[in-house]
Tab-separated table of C-alpha atoms in Angstrom:
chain	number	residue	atom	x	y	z
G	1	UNK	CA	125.659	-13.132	39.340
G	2	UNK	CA	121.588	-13.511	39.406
G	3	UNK	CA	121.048	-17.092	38.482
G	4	UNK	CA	118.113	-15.610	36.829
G	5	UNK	CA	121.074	-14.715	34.176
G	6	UNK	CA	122.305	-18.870	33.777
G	7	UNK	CA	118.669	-19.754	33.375
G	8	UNK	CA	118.696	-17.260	30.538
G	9	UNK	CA	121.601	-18.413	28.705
G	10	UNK	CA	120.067	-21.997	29.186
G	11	UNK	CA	117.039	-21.183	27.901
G	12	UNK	CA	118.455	-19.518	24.566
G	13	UNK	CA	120.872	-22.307	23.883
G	14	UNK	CA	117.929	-24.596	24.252
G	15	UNK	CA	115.763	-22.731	22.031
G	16	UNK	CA	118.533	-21.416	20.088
G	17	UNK	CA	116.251	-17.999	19.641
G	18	UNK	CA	115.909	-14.560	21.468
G	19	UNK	CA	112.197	-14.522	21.062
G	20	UNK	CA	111.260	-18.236	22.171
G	21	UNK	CA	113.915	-18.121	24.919
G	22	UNK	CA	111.552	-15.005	26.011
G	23	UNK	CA	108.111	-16.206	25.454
G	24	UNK	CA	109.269	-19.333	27.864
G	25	UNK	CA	110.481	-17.038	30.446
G	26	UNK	CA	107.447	-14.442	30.349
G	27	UNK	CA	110.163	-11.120	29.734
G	28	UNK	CA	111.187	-9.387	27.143
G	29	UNK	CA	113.174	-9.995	24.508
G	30	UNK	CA	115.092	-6.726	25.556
G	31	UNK	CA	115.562	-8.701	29.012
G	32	UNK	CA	116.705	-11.771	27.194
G	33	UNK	CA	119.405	-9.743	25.023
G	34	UNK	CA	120.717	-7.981	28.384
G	35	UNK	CA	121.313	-11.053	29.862
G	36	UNK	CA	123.280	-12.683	27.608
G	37	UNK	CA	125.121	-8.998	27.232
G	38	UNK	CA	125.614	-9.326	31.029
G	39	UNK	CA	127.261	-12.686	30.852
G	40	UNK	CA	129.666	-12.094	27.526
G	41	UNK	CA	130.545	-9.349	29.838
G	42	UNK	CA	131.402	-10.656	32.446
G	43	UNK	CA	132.914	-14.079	31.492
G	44	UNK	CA	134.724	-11.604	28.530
G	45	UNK	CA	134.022	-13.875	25.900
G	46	UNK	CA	131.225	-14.261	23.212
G	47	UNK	CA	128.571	-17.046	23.886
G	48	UNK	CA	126.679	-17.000	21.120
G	49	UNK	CA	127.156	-16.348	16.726
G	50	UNK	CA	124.284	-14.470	15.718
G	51	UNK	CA	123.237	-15.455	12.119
G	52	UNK	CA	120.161	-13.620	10.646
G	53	UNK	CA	117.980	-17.030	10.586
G	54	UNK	CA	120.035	-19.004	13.553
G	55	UNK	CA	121.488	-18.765	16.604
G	56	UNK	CA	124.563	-20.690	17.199
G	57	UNK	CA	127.091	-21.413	20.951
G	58	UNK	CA	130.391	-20.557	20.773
G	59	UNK	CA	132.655	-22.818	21.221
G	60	UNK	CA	133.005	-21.049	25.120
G	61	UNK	CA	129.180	-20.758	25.041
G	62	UNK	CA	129.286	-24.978	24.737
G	63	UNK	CA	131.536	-25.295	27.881
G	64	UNK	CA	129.251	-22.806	29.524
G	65	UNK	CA	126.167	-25.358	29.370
G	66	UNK	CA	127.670	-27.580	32.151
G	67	UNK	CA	128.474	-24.989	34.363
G	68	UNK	CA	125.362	-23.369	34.245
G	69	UNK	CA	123.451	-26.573	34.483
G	70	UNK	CA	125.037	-27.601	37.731
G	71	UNK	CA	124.932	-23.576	39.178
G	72	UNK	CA	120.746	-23.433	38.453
G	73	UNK	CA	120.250	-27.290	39.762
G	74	UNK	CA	122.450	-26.556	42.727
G	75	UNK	CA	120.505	-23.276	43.575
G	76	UNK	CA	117.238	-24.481	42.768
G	77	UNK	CA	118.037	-27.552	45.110
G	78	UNK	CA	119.446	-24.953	48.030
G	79	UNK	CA	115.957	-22.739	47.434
G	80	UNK	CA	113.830	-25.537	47.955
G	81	UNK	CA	115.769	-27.237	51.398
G	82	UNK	CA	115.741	-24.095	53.294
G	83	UNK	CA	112.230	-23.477	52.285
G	84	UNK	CA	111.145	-26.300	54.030
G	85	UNK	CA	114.081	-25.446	56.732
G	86	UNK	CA	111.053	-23.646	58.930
G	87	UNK	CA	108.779	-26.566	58.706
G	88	UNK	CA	111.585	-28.540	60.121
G	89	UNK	CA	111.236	-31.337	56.901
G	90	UNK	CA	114.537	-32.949	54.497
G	91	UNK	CA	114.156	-32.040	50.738
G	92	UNK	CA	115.099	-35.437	49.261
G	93	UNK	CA	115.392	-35.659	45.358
G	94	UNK	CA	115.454	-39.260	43.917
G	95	UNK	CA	115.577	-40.571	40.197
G	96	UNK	CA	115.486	-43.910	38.035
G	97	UNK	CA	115.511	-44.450	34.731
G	98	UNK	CA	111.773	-44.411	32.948
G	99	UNK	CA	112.028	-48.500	33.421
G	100	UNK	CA	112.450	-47.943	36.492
G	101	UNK	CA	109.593	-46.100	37.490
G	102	UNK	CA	106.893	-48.133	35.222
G	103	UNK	CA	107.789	-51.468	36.776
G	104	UNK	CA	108.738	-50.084	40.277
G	105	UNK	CA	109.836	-47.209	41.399
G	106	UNK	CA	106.366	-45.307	41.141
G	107	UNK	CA	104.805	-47.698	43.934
G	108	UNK	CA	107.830	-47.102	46.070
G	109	UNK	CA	107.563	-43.212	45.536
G	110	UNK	CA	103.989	-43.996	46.811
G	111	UNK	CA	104.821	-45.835	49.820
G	112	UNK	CA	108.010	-43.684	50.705
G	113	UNK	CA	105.809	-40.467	50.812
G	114	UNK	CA	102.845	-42.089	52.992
G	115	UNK	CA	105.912	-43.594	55.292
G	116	UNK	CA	107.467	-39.940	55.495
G	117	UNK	CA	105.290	-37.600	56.448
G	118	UNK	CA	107.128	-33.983	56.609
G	119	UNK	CA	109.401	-35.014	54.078
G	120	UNK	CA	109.531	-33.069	50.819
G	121	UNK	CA	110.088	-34.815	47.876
G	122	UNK	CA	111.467	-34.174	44.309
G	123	UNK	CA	110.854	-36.910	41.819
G	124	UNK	CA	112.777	-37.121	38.151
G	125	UNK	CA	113.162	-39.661	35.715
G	126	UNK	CA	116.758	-39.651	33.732
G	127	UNK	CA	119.050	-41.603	31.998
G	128	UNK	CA	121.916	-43.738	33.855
G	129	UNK	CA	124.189	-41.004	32.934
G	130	UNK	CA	122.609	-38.180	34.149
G	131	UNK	CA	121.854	-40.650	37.279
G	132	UNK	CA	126.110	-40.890	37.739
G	133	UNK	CA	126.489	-37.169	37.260
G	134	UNK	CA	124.347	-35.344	39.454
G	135	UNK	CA	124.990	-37.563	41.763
G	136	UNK	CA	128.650	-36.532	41.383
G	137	UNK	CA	127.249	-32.976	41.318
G	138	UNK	CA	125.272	-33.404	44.686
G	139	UNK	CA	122.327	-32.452	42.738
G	140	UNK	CA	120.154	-35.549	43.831
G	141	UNK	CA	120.077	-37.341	46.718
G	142	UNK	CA	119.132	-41.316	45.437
G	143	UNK	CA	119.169	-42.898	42.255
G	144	UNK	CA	117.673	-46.506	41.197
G	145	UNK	CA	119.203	-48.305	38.173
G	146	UNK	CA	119.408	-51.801	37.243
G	147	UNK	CA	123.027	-51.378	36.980
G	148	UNK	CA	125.426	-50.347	39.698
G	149	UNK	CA	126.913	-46.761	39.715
G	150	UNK	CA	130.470	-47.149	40.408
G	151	UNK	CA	132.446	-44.269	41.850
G	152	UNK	CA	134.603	-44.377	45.085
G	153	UNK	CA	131.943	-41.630	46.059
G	154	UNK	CA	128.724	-43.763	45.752
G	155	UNK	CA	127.267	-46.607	47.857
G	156	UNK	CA	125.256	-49.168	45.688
G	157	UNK	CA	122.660	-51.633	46.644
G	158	UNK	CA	120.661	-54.032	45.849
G	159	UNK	CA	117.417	-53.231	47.007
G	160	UNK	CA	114.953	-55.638	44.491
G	161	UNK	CA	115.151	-57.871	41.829
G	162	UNK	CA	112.488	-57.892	38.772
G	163	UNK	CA	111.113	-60.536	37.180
G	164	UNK	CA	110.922	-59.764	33.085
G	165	UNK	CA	109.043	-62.825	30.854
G	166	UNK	CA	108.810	-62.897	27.052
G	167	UNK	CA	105.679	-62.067	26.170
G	168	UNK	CA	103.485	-62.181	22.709
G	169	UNK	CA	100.623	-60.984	21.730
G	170	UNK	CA	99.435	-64.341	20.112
G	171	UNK	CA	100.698	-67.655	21.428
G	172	UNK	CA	104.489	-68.873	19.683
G	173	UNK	CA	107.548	-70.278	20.432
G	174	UNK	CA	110.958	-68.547	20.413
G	175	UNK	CA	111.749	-68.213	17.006
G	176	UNK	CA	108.730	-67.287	16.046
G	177	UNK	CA	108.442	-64.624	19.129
G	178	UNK	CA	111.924	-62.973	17.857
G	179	UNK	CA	111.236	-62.917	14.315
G	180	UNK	CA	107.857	-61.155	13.882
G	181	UNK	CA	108.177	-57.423	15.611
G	182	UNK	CA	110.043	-58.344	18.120
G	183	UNK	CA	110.726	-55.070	20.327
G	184	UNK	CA	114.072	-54.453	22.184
G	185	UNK	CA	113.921	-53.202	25.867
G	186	UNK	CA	116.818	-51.730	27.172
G	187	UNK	CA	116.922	-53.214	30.900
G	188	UNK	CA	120.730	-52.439	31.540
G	189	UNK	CA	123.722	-53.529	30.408
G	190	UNK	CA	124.556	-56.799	31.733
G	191	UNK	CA	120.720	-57.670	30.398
G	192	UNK	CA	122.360	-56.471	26.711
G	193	UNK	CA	125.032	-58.881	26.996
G	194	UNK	CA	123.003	-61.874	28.574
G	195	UNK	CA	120.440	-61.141	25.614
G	196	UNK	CA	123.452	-61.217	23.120
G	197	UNK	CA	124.125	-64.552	24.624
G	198	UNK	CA	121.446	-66.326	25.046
G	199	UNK	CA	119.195	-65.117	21.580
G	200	UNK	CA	122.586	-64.358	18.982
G	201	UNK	CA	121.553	-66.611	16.465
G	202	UNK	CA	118.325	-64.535	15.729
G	203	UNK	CA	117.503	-61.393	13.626
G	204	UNK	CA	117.641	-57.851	14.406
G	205	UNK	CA	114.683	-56.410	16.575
G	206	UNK	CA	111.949	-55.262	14.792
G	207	UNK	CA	112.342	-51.888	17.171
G	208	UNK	CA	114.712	-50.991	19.865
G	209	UNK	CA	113.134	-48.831	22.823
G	210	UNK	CA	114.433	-47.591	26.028
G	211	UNK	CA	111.250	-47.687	27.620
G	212	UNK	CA	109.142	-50.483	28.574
G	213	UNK	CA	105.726	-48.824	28.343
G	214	UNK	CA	106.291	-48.004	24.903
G	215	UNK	CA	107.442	-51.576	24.034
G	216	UNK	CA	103.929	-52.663	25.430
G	217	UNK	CA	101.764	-50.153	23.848
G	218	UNK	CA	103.295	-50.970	20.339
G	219	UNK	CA	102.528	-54.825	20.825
G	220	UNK	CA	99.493	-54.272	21.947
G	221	UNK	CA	98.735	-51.971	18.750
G	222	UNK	CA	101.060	-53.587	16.186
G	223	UNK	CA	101.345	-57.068	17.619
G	224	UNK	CA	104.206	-58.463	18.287
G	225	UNK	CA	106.858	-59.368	21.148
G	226	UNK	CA	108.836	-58.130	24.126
G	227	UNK	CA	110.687	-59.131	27.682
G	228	UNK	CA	108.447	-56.682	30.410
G	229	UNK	CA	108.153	-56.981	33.977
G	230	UNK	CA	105.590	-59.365	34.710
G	231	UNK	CA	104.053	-57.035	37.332
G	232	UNK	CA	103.464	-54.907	34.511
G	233	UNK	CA	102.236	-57.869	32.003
G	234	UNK	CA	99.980	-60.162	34.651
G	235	UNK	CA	97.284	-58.482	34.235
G	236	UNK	CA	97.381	-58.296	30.209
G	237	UNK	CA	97.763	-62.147	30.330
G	238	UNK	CA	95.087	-62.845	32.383
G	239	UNK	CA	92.880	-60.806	29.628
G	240	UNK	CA	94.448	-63.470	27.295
G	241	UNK	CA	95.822	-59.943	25.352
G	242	UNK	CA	99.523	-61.365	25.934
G	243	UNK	CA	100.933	-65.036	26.228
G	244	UNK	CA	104.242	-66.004	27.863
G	245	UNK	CA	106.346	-67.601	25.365
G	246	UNK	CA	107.171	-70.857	25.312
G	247	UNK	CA	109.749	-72.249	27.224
G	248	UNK	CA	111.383	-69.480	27.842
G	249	UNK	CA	112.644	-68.867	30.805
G	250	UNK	CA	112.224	-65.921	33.383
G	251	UNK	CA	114.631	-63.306	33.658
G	252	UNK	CA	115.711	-61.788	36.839
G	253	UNK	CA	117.211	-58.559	36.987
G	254	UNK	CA	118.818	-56.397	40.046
G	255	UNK	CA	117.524	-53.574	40.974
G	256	UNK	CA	119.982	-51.036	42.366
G	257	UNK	CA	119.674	-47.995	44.812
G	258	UNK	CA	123.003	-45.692	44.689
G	259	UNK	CA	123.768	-42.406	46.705
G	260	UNK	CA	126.517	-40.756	47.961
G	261	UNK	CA	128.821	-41.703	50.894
G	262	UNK	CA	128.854	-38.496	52.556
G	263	UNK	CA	125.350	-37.476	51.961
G	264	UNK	CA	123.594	-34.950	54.398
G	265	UNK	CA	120.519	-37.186	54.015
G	266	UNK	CA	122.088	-40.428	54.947
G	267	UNK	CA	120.216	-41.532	58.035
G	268	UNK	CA	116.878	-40.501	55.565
G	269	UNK	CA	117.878	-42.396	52.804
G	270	UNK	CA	119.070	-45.506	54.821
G	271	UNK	CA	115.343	-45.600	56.151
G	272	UNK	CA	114.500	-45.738	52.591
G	273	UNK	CA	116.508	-48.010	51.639
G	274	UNK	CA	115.392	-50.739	54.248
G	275	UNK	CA	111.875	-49.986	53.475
G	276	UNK	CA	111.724	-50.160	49.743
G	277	UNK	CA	113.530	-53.758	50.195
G	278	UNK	CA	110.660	-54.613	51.454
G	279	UNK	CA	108.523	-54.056	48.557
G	280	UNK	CA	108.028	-56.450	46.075
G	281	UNK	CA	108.101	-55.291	42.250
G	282	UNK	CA	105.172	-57.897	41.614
G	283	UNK	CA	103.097	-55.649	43.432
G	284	UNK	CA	103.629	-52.643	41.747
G	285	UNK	CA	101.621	-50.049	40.663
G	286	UNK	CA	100.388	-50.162	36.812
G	287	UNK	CA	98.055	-47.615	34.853
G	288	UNK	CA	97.285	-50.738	32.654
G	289	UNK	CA	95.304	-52.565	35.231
G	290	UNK	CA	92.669	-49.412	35.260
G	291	UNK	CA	92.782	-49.373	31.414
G	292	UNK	CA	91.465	-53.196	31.572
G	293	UNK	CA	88.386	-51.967	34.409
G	294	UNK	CA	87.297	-49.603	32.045
């Protein structure tokens, strides 16, 4: 079966329509139809109800997602390793959360590619679950999280811990901080349950994010509050555009590098891991720092 034919059905039950599944995939809507044809066919079992202003999956069309998902990552993955087989270079894929990458993992990604010359590199951001499961699914090679992925299959380090203050954009105390706008970051779980703890006797957030970088560009717009990495924040408080909060205290939070046991890129990703222990999230990369230049 043409994978050609998964990334079809994928498409459609993404789009849920014939004629945007087509104009995504530059062929025909004909082509699109025979495709889907092809796999009822084979598989012997509808995929999709056809309404005249929807499309919907079948209830065997919804278990097909997965499959197909894991058969087009796992090819794709395949394609690009022996393309780079001749040039005698390791395809390594890595992922973190979005977090992740704003307060650290996009200086690492820097230094790992200067320190690796040869290697090819595929770079995703994704959520903890999707971390766990491809993983799992030997559809990426290292994952950072700022929670441990537990699995008897998975090795799990710590490879950094980062620093994340209380910030406003005027100067306050605590109440006042997590009273007016106060923004939610999502920096793991334990950091849920040490927030519960240590701030239960205060209201609601204001907003709850999953992303740091949109937690700072809403204070900065709105006013307001947030816990961010201080690498990210240093340079805002030095511009007096944030203030740490009154005695509140610093937060430290693990940083986490998981992979498989049996990986075929284990002596690669070892090197990794000893070198991005060695860098320090305080020094990491921010686009912020050129918006203040400018």
């Amino acid at each position: 079966m043409d994978v050609k034919v998964f990334k079809t059905f994928l498409e459609v039950a993404q789009t849920r329509h014939f004629g945007r599944a087509a104009e995504n995939l530059y062929i025909t809507q004909a082509a699109v139809s025979a495709r889907i044809k092809q796999l009822e066919a084979f598989f012997d079992s509808p995929l999709f109800i056809r309404d005249r202003n929807s499309i919907k999956l079948t209830s065997s069309g919804e278990r097909l997602v997965a499959y197909a998902e894991v058969m087009v990552n796992t090819l794709e993955q395949a394609k690009n390793e022996l393309a780079l087989a001749n040039h005698k270079a390791l395809q390594l894929m890595m992922a973190g959360t979005p977090n992740i990458w704003d307060a650290y993992l996009q200086h690492c990604l820097n230094k790992v590619t200067e320190e690796f010359q040869g290697y090819g590199f595929q770079a995703e951001a994704l959520s903890r679950e999707q971390l766990h499961r491809n993983l799992i699914e030997r559809t990426l090679d290292m994952a950072f999280s700022f929670d441990p992925l537990k699995s008897d299959e998975l090795v799990s380090k710590q490879v950094a811990d980062l620093v994340l203050v209380l910030v406003a954009t005027e100067a306050c105390n605590e109440g006042d901080a997590l009273s007016k706008q106060y923004v939610y970051v999502d920096w793991g779980t334990k950091f849920a349950s040490e927030h519960a703890d240590r701030h239960h006797s205060h209201s609601a957030p204001y907003l709850r994010t999953s992303t740091g970088r949109i937690a700072l560009d809403f204070i900065l717009d709105k006013s307001g509050a947030a816990y961010l990495p201080y690498s990210i924040v240093a340079p805002f408080i030095a511009a007096k555009q944030l203030f740490l909060v009154e005695n509140v205290e610093a937060w430290s939070r693990p940083i986490y590098l998981n992979y498989r046991k049996d990986s075929t890129a284990l002596d690669a990703i070892t090197k990794i891991e000893a070198l991005v222990a060695k860098i320090d999230p305080s020094t990491a990369y921010t686009l912020q720092q050129v918006g203040l230049q400018n």
